[in-house]
C-alpha atoms as one frame of an Amber mdcrd trajectory, in Angstrom:
protein
  55.740 -25.558 -10.603  54.781 -27.280 -13.907  55.021 -31.075 -13.912  54.041
 -32.364 -17.388  53.429 -36.119 -17.419  54.856 -38.211 -20.257  54.503 -41.939
 -20.922  58.123 -42.172 -22.076  57.364 -42.454 -25.791  60.353 -42.048 -28.070
  59.521 -38.738 -29.697  58.316 -37.159 -26.445  61.681 -37.974 -24.861  63.522
 -36.707 -27.942  61.591 -33.432 -27.711  62.463 -32.886 -24.044  66.099 -33.911
 -24.555  66.605 -31.454 -27.411  65.015 -28.598 -25.460  67.355 -29.203 -22.506
  70.390 -29.486 -24.776  69.489 -26.120 -26.326  68.675 -24.522 -22.953  65.050
 -23.901 -23.932  63.289 -25.765 -21.105  62.651 -23.812 -17.915  64.094 -25.261
 -14.706  60.605 -24.696 -13.274  59.284 -27.366 -15.632  59.885 -30.763 -14.027
  58.777 -33.565 -16.352  57.374 -36.754 -14.846  58.360 -39.746 -16.968  56.569
 -43.075 -16.801  58.990 -45.217 -18.827  57.564 -47.838 -21.165  60.591 -48.780
 -23.305  64.096 -49.633 -22.103  65.563 -47.760 -25.042  68.656 -45.757 -25.901
  66.355 -42.747 -26.177  65.429 -43.097 -22.492  69.069 -43.556 -21.515  70.095
 -40.430 -23.425  67.245 -38.482 -21.847  68.405 -39.476 -18.357  72.044 -38.724
 -19.240  71.327 -35.262 -20.681  68.964 -34.181 -17.884  71.455 -35.432 -15.283
  74.391 -33.690 -16.982  72.523 -30.390 -17.325  71.186 -30.684 -13.758  67.619
 -30.298 -14.977  65.148 -31.762 -12.445  62.682 -34.479 -13.421  60.931 -37.472
 -11.861  61.057 -41.081 -13.009  58.136 -43.382 -12.150  59.474 -46.450 -10.317
  56.402 -48.645 -10.864  55.188 -48.011 -14.437  51.898 -49.645 -15.342  52.857
 -50.995 -18.773  55.846 -51.710 -20.980  59.351 -53.112 -20.545  59.789 -52.297
 -16.852  57.017 -54.489 -15.459  59.544 -57.288 -14.832  61.514 -57.624 -11.609
  64.746 -56.856 -13.489  63.196 -53.721 -14.969  62.034 -52.565 -11.549  65.498
 -53.125 -10.062  67.070 -51.118 -12.893  64.778 -48.130 -12.301  65.404 -48.211
  -8.556  69.167 -48.244  -9.133  69.145 -44.882 -10.914  70.235 -41.998  -8.626
  67.313 -39.772  -9.611  64.230 -38.133  -8.152  61.840 -41.051  -7.815  58.073
 -40.976  -8.222  55.684 -43.777  -7.376  52.117 -44.492  -8.440  50.083 -45.206
  -5.298  48.988 -48.849  -5.584  48.821 -49.681  -1.866  48.581 -47.756   1.422
  51.674 -45.566   1.499  52.572 -46.553   5.080  53.212 -50.110   3.849  55.949
 -49.034   1.420  59.567 -49.933   2.119  60.904 -46.609   0.886  59.593 -43.100
   0.420  59.750 -41.566  -3.085  60.117 -37.851  -3.760  56.693 -37.758  -5.426
  53.491 -39.770  -5.070  51.208 -40.104  -8.096  47.536 -40.830  -7.405  45.844
 -42.590 -10.280  43.405 -44.878  -8.455  41.526 -43.273  -5.579  41.024 -46.472
  -3.536  44.600 -47.071  -2.241  45.020 -43.328  -1.729  41.890 -43.142   0.420
  43.045 -46.209   2.386  46.378 -44.528   3.183  47.263 -42.597   6.301  48.566
 -39.278   5.002  49.155 -37.653   8.396  52.717 -36.408   8.591  53.327 -36.864
   4.867  56.031 -34.499   3.561  56.220 -35.878   0.028  54.717 -34.020  -2.910
  51.556 -35.596  -4.305  50.275 -35.484  -7.887  46.521 -35.556  -7.436  43.374
 -35.202  -9.568  40.748 -32.662  -8.563  38.457 -35.001  -6.627  36.856 -33.718
  -3.437  37.378 -36.815  -1.243  41.025 -37.130  -2.266  41.734 -33.457  -1.668
  40.231 -33.710   1.812  42.093 -36.913   2.703  45.560 -36.394   1.251  48.105
 -34.326   3.162  51.290 -32.786   1.818  52.140 -30.418  -1.029  49.624 -31.099
  -3.791  50.212 -30.822  -7.532  47.011 -30.622  -9.570  46.768 -33.286 -12.286
  44.401 -32.515 -15.155  43.649 -34.087 -18.518  43.143 -31.006 -20.695  43.642
 -32.386 -24.204  40.459 -33.324 -26.037  41.015 -36.839 -27.396  38.424 -37.802
 -29.969  37.884 -41.320 -31.371  38.392 -40.141 -34.956  40.636 -37.367 -36.253
  37.851 -36.197 -38.565  35.776 -35.244 -35.496  38.179 -32.339 -34.802  36.753
 -30.636 -37.909  33.679 -29.701 -35.879  35.788 -27.455 -33.617  39.232 -26.688
 -35.003  40.126 -24.121 -32.346  39.310 -24.452 -28.656  40.234 -23.549 -25.109
  43.098 -25.655 -23.733  43.982 -24.550 -20.191  44.194 -21.688 -17.710  45.487
 -23.807 -14.815  48.787 -21.923 -14.895  46.790 -18.862 -13.804  44.666 -20.463
 -11.086  46.536 -23.371  -9.449  48.039 -21.300  -6.602  44.698 -19.681  -5.778
  43.297 -23.187  -5.283  46.042 -24.203  -2.840  48.284 -26.247  -5.149  52.065
 -25.901  -5.323  52.140 -26.922  -8.987  50.097 -28.201 -11.895  50.366 -31.060
 -14.345  48.860 -32.254 -17.619  49.676 -34.721 -20.385  50.761 -32.077 -22.906
  49.098 -32.762 -26.285  48.034 -36.216 -25.139  45.430 -37.647 -22.787  45.450
 -39.623 -19.565  44.485 -42.752 -21.523  47.621 -44.639 -22.545  47.904 -46.235
 -25.956  50.823 -47.827 -27.780  49.516 -47.899 -31.328  47.287 -45.634 -33.342
  45.128 -46.760 -36.178  46.096 -45.202 -39.518  43.973 -42.260 -40.557  43.280
 -40.756 -43.955  43.631 -37.343 -42.309  46.989 -36.004 -41.098  46.748 -33.869
 -37.965  48.930 -31.490 -36.008  47.807 -29.997 -32.670  49.506 -26.727 -31.658
  48.879 -24.626 -28.556  49.185 -20.853 -28.372  48.659 -18.095 -25.810  45.777
 -15.659 -26.100  45.229 -13.190 -23.256  47.447 -15.354 -20.997  45.232 -18.401
 -21.571  46.256 -21.424 -23.603  44.218 -22.383 -26.621  44.836 -25.192 -29.097
  44.353 -25.336 -32.851  43.857 -28.608 -34.690  45.423 -28.457 -38.151  44.014
 -31.145 -40.441  44.660 -32.265 -43.980  41.871 -33.328 -46.289  41.052 -36.997
 -46.810  41.338 -36.706 -50.585  44.983 -35.587 -50.679  46.813 -38.592 -52.161
  50.058 -38.997 -50.166  51.333 -38.373 -46.613  53.873 -35.936 -48.040  51.157
 -33.923 -49.775  48.997 -34.026 -46.650  51.920 -32.644 -44.617  52.444 -29.747
 -47.024  48.719 -29.050 -46.960  48.822 -28.803 -43.149  51.905 -26.584 -43.263
  50.249 -24.265 -45.793  47.410 -23.881 -43.313  49.873 -23.106 -40.518  51.570
 -20.512 -42.699  48.270 -18.718 -43.345  47.535 -18.873 -39.623  50.878 -17.344
 -38.665  49.314 -14.345 -36.894  48.876 -16.663 -33.891  52.185 -18.481 -34.395
  54.509 -15.566 -34.983  56.754 -13.476 -32.770  56.911 -15.007 -29.308  54.879
 -18.033 -30.409  57.548 -19.141 -32.895  59.536 -21.958 -31.312  62.139 -24.579
 -32.120  59.279 -26.985 -32.787  57.708 -24.703 -35.391  61.137 -24.112 -36.938
  61.662 -27.886 -37.145  58.484 -28.262 -39.187  59.296 -25.432 -41.579  62.813
 -26.806 -41.994  61.218 -29.975 -43.381  59.133 -27.837 -45.733  62.220 -25.985
 -46.967  63.876 -29.353 -47.631  60.779 -30.492 -49.546  60.318 -33.584 -47.390
  57.734 -35.222 -45.143  59.482 -35.649 -41.768  57.207 -38.444 -40.522  54.471
 -38.452 -37.910  56.973 -39.053 -35.107  58.855 -35.846 -35.878  55.556 -33.979
 -36.134  54.725 -35.237 -32.640  58.183 -34.204 -31.411  57.746 -30.718 -32.880
  54.325 -30.229 -31.257  55.642 -31.270 -27.814  58.712 -29.040 -28.194  56.445
 -26.151 -29.151  54.190 -26.630 -26.106  57.059 -26.988 -23.629  59.014 -24.020
 -24.986  55.951 -21.755 -24.867  55.304 -22.783 -21.262  58.963 -22.214 -20.415
  58.843 -18.655 -21.715  55.615 -17.905 -19.888  56.771 -19.349 -16.555  60.196
 -17.709 -16.621  58.697 -14.329 -17.470  55.800 -14.150 -15.044  56.973 -16.181
 -12.045
């Protein structure tokens, strides 16, 4: 049903691994992982998901990172897992059929013959593609607002995030996908910012909204900026209490209770855990 797409970054994988280990990720959430680093974190992710029999898809032809080499490609193909493939050429010319096609570039998808296709397809909402492509379609959307500077979020701290979980079936899709609290545009490094940010989703009337928690520029240290953000979250707890409290939120407040700044990576991990656990609860309750 829900197929969140991750670029295989360390703290995203750590977030998903911990949720599965603690039985807090719905079996109806099937992550799609495009691996970028041949790391122990990726290996543990694969091991834990395989051991717990939690379904996921691994992209066999990632577009950046460690697996662009022939050896990296052979390694990915050797794993006995559900395989996904980004469509880079007409699908009838492929030597093997994956369990999931991912359409990123419309040209090779439009050049393909989709008649008789029985493989699921992750597809953006583009009219020509939707008319051409056959098979079970999963709607791919980029719902996170990525701005060039963190300070720009100050203009709209709270905004609509998504209602696709309410509408995807009405539009003929068998599932839906997004990039969690990230965007379709891949990046490896972020430029340092004087503002510390934390982006947390929450449900309101069955729709997902997102709040951007920001520190001030003038706060002297990263530690102080973190505590400033957490003070704001504490005063905003009416939205993040009860059913909206998650392992991710608990992880952040655990750092506060220990009087420490956990690092931006752990903050990212907590935000992803929070999003995935909220979606798990919603899906398991209403589906």
